[in-house]
mmCIF file of C-alpha atoms in Angstrom:
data_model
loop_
_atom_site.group_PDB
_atom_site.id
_atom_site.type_symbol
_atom_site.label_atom_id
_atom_site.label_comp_id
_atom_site.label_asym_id
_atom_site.label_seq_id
_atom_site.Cartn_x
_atom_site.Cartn_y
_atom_site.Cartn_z
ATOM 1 C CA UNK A 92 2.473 4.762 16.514
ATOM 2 C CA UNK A 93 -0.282 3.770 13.845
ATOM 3 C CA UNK A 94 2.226 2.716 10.883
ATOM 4 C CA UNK A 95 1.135 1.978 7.043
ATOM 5 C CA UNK A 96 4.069 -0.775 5.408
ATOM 6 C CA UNK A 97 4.994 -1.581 2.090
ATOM 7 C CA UNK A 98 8.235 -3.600 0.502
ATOM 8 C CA UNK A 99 9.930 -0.412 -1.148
ATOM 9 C CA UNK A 100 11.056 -2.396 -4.084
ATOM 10 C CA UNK A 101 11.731 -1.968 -6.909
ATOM 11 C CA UNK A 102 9.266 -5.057 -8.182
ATOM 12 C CA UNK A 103 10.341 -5.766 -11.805
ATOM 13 C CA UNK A 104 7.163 -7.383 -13.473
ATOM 14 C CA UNK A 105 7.127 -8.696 -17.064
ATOM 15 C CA UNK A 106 5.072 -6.697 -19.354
ATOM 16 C CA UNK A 107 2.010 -8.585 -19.704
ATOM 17 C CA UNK A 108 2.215 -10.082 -16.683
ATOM 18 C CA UNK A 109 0.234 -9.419 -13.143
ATOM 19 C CA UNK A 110 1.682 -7.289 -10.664
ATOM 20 C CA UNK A 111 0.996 -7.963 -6.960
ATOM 21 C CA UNK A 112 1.448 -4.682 -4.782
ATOM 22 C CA UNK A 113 1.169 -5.556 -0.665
ATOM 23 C CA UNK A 114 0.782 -3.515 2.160
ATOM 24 C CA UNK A 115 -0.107 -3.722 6.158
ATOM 25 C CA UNK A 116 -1.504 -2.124 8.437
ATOM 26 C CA UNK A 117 -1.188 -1.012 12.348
ATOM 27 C CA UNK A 118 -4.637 -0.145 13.173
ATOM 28 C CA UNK A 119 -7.360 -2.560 13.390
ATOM 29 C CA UNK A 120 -9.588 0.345 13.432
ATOM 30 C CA UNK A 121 -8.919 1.808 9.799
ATOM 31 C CA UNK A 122 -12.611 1.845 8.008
ATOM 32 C CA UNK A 123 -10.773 3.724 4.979
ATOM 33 C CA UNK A 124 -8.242 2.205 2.396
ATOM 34 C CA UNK A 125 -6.828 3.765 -0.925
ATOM 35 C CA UNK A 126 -4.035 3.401 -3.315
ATOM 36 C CA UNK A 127 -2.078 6.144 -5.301
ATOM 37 C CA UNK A 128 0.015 5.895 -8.000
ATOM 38 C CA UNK A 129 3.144 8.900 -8.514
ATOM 39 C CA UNK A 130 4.823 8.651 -11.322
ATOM 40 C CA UNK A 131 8.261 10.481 -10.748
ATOM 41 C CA UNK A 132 8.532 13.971 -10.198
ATOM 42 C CA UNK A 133 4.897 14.321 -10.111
ATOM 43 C CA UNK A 134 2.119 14.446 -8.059
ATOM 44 C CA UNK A 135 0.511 11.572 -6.486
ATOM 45 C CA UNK A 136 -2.837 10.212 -8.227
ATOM 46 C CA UNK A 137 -6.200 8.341 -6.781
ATOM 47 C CA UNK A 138 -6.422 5.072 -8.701
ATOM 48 C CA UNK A 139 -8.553 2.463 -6.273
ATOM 49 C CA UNK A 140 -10.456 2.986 -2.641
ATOM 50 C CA UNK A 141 -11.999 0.374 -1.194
ATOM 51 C CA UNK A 142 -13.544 0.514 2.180
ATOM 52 C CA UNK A 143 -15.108 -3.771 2.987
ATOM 53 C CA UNK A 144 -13.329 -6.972 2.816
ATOM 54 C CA UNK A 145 -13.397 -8.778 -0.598
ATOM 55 C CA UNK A 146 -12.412 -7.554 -3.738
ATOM 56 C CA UNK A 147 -12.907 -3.941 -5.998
ATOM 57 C CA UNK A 148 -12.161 -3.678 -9.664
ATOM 58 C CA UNK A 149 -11.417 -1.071 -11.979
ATOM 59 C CA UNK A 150 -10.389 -1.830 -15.222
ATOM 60 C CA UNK A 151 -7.065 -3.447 -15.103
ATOM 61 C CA UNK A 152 -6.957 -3.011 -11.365
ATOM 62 C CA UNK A 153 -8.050 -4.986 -8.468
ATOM 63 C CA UNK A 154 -7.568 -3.872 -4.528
ATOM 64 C CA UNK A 155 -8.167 -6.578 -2.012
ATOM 65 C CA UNK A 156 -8.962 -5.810 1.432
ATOM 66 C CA UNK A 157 -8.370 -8.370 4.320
ATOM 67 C CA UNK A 158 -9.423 -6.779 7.640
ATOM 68 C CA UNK A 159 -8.835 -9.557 9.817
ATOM 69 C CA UNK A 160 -5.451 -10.261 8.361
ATOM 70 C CA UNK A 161 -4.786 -6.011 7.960
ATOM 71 C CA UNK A 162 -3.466 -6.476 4.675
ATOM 72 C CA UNK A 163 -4.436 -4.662 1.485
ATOM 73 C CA UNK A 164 -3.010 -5.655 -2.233
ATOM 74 C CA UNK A 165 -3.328 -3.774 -5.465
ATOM 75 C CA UNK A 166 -3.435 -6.421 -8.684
ATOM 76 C CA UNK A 167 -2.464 -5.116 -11.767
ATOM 77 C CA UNK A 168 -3.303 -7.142 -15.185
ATOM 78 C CA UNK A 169 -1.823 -6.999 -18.262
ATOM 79 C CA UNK A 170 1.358 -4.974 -16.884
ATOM 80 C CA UNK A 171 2.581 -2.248 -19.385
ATOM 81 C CA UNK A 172 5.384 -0.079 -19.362
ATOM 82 C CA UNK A 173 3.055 3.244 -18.484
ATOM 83 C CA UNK A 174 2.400 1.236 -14.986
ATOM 84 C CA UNK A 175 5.873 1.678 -14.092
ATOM 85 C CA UNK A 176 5.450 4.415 -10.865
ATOM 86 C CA UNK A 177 5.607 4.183 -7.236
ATOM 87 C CA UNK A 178 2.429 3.109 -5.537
ATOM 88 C CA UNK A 179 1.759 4.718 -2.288
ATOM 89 C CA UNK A 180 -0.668 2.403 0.060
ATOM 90 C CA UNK A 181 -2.839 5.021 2.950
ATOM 91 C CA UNK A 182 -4.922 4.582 5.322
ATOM 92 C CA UNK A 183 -7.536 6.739 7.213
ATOM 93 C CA UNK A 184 -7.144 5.342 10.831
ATOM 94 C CA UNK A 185 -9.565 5.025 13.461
ATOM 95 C CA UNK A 186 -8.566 8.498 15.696
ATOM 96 C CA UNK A 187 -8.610 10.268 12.172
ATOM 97 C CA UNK A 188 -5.506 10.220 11.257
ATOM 98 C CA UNK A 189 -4.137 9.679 7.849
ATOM 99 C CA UNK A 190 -1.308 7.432 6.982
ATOM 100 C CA UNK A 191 0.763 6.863 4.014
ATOM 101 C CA UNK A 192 3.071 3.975 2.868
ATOM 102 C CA UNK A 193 6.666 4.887 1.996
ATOM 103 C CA UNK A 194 5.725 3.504 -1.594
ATOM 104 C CA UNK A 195 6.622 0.240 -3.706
ATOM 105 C CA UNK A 196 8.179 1.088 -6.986
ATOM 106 C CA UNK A 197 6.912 -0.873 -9.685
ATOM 107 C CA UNK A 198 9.476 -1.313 -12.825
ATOM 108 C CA UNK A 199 7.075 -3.261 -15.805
ATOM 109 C CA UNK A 200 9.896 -4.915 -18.224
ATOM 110 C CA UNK A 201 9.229 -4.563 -21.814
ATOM 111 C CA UNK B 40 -4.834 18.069 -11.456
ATOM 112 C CA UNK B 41 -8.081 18.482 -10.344
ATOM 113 C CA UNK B 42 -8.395 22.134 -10.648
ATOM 114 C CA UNK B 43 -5.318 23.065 -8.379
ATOM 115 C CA UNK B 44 -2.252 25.008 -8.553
ATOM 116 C CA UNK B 45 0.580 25.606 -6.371
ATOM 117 C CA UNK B 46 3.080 28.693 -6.451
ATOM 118 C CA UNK B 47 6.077 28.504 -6.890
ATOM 119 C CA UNK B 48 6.439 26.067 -8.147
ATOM 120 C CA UNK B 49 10.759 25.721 -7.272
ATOM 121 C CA UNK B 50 12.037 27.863 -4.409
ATOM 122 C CA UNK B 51 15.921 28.254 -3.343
ATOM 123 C CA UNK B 52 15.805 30.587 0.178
ATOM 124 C CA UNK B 53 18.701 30.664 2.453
ATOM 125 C CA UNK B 54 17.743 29.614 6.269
ATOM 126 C CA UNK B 55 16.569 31.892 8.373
ATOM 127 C CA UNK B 56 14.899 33.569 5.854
ATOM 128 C CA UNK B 57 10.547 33.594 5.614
ATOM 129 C CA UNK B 58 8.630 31.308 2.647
ATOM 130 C CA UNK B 59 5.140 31.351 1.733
ATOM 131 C CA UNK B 60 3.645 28.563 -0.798
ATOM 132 C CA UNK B 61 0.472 29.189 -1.798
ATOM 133 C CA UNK B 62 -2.458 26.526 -2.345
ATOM 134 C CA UNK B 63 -5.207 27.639 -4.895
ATOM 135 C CA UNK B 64 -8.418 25.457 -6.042
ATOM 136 C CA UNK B 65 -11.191 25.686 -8.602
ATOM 137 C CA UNK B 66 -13.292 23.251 -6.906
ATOM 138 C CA UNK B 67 -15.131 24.607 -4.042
ATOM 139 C CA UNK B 68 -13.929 22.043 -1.859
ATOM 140 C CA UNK B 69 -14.150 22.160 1.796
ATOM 141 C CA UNK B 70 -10.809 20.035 3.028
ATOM 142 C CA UNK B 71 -7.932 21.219 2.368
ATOM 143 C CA UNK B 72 -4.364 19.827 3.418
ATOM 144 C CA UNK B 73 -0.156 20.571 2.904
ATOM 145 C CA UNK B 74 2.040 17.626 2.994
ATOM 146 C CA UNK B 75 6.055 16.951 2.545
ATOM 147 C CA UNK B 76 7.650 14.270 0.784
ATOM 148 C CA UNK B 77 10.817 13.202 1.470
ATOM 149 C CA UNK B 78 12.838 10.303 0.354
ATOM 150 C CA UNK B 79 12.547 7.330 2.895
ATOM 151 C CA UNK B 80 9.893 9.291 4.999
ATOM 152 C CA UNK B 81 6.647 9.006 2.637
ATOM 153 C CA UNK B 82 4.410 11.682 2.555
ATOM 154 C CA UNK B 83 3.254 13.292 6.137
ATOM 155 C CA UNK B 84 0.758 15.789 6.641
ATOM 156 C CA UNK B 85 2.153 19.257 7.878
ATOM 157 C CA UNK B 86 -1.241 20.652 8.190
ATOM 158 C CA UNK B 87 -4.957 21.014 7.024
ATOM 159 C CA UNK B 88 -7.736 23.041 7.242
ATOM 160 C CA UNK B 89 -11.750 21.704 6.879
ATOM 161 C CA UNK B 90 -12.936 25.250 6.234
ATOM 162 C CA UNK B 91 -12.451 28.824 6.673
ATOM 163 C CA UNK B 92 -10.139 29.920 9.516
ATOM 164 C CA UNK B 93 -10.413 26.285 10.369
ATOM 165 C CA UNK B 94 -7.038 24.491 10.632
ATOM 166 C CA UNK B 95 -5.264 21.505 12.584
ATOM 167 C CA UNK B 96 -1.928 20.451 12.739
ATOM 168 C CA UNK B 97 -0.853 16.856 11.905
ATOM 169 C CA UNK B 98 1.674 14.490 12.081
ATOM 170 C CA UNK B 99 4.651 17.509 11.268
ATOM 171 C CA UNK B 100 3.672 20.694 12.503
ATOM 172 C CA UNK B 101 6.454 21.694 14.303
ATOM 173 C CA UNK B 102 8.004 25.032 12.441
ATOM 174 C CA UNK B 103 5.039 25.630 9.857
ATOM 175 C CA UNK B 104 2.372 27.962 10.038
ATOM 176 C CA UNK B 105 -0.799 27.913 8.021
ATOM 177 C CA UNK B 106 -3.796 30.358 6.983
ATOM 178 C CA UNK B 107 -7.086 30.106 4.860
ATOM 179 C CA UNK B 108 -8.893 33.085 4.770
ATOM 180 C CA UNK B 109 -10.960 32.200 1.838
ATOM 181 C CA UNK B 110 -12.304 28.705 0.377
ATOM 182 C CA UNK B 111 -10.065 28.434 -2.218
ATOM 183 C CA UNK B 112 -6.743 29.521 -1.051
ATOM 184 C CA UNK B 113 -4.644 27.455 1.536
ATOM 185 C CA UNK B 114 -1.184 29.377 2.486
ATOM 186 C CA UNK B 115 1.470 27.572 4.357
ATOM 187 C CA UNK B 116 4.568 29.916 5.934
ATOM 188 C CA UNK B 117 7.637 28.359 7.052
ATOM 189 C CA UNK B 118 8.487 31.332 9.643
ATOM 190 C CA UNK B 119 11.967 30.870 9.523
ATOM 191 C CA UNK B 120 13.315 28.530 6.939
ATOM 192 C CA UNK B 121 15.905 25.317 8.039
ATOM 193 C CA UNK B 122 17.770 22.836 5.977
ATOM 194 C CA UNK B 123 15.860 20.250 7.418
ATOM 195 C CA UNK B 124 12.754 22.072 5.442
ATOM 196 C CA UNK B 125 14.114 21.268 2.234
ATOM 197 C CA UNK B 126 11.498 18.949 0.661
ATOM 198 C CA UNK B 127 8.874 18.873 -2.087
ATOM 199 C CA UNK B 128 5.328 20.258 -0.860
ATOM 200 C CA UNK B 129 2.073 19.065 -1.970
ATOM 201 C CA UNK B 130 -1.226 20.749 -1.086
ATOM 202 C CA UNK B 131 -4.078 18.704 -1.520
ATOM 203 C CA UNK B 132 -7.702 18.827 -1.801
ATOM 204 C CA UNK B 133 -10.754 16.864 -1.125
ATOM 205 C CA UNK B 134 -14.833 17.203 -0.822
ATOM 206 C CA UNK B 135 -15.558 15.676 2.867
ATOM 207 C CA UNK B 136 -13.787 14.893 5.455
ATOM 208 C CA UNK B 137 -13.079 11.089 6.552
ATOM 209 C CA UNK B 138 -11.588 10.203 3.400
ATOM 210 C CA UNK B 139 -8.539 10.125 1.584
ATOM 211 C CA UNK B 140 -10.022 10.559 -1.590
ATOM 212 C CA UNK B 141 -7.564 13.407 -2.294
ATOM 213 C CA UNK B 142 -6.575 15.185 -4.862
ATOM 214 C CA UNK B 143 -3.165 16.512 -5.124
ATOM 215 C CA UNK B 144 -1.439 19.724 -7.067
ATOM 216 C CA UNK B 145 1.640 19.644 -8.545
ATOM 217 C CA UNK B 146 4.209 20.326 -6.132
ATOM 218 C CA UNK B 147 6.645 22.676 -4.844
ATOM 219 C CA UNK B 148 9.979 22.068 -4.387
ATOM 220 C CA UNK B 149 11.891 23.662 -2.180
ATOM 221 C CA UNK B 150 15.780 23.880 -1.221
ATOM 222 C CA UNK B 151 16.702 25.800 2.158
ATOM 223 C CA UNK B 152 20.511 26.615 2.030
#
């Protein structure tokens, strides 16, 4: 069973501050790597891909991909209060199959 | 939301009884999937389709049906409804396969009694 993991939180982060969001993966073969943000009650929303090991950023984010260690992260600068939202880690595995992460739920502190 | 729409938008059925949500996009794309979201499970696929008349099942099949007759519309029929149903659905969207680059509509939540 190819499994995506993620602490479920919440992470309380100081606003301001960077916050670190981790997850894992089963499946050495996974090529494909993104990171969703769902703020409650709504839909879930595309914020990063990345697809090779090293680092990808976009604005105030940064993913980080480690293959060999099948681990990805999501940085977040400057925390503010609007970042507050679960973060759902997923992963297109190697027989095609795609995987999500029960979530992390990020509480930035004013 | 990317040019999608899902009706209804909040259903209360009573089991045993048919639903059918409906998927509609603007965008011409080809892929084309329904998911549920339930608390400590995630999101899982139900279904998905990667053109006309062309589905799959995935990880949580088992009790849904699905149909795409045309490019834009995606329907997914739960034959004969359960409380174990009850969940919010999200259809999704996206221009090629291999990729989760996704994007999702707004939800329908449903309550089987």
């Amino acid at each position: 069973q190819k499994e995506v993991e993620q602490n479920s939180g919440p992470l309380s982060v100081p606003e301001g501050a960077i916050a670190s969001l981790n997850c894992t993966y089963s499946d050495r073969g996974s090529q494909s790597f993104f990171w969703y943000r769902q703020y409650s009650g709504k839909s879930p929303e595309l914020i990063m891909s990345i697809y090779s090991n090293g680092d990808k950023e976009d604005g105030r984010f940064t993913a980080q991909l480690n293959k060999a260690s099948q681990y990805v992260s999501l940085l977040i600068r400057d925390s503010q209060p609007s970042d507050s939202a679960t973060y759902l880690c997923a992963v297109y595995s190697s027989d095609d199959k795609i995987i999500f992460g029960k979530g992390t739920r990020l509480h930035i502190l004013p | 939301d990317a040019g999608i729409t899902q009706s209804p938008r909040h259903k209360v059925t009573e089991t045993g009884t048919p639903v059918t949500l409906r998927c509609h996009q603007t965008e011409n794309h080809r892929y084309m999937y329904w998911y549920r979201q339930d608390p400590g499970h995630g999101l899982r696929l139900i279904h998905y389709s990667y053109g006309v008349k062309d589905t799959d099942k995935g990880e949580v099949s088992d009790g849904y049906s699905v149909s795409r007759s045309k490019t834009e519309d995606f329907l997914l029929t739960l034959e004969s409804a359960t409380s174990s149903q009850t969940s919010v659905y999200f259809c999704a969207i996206s221009e090629s396969a291999g990729t989760l680059e996704q994007y999702f509509g707004p939800g329908t939540r449903l309550t089987v009694t």
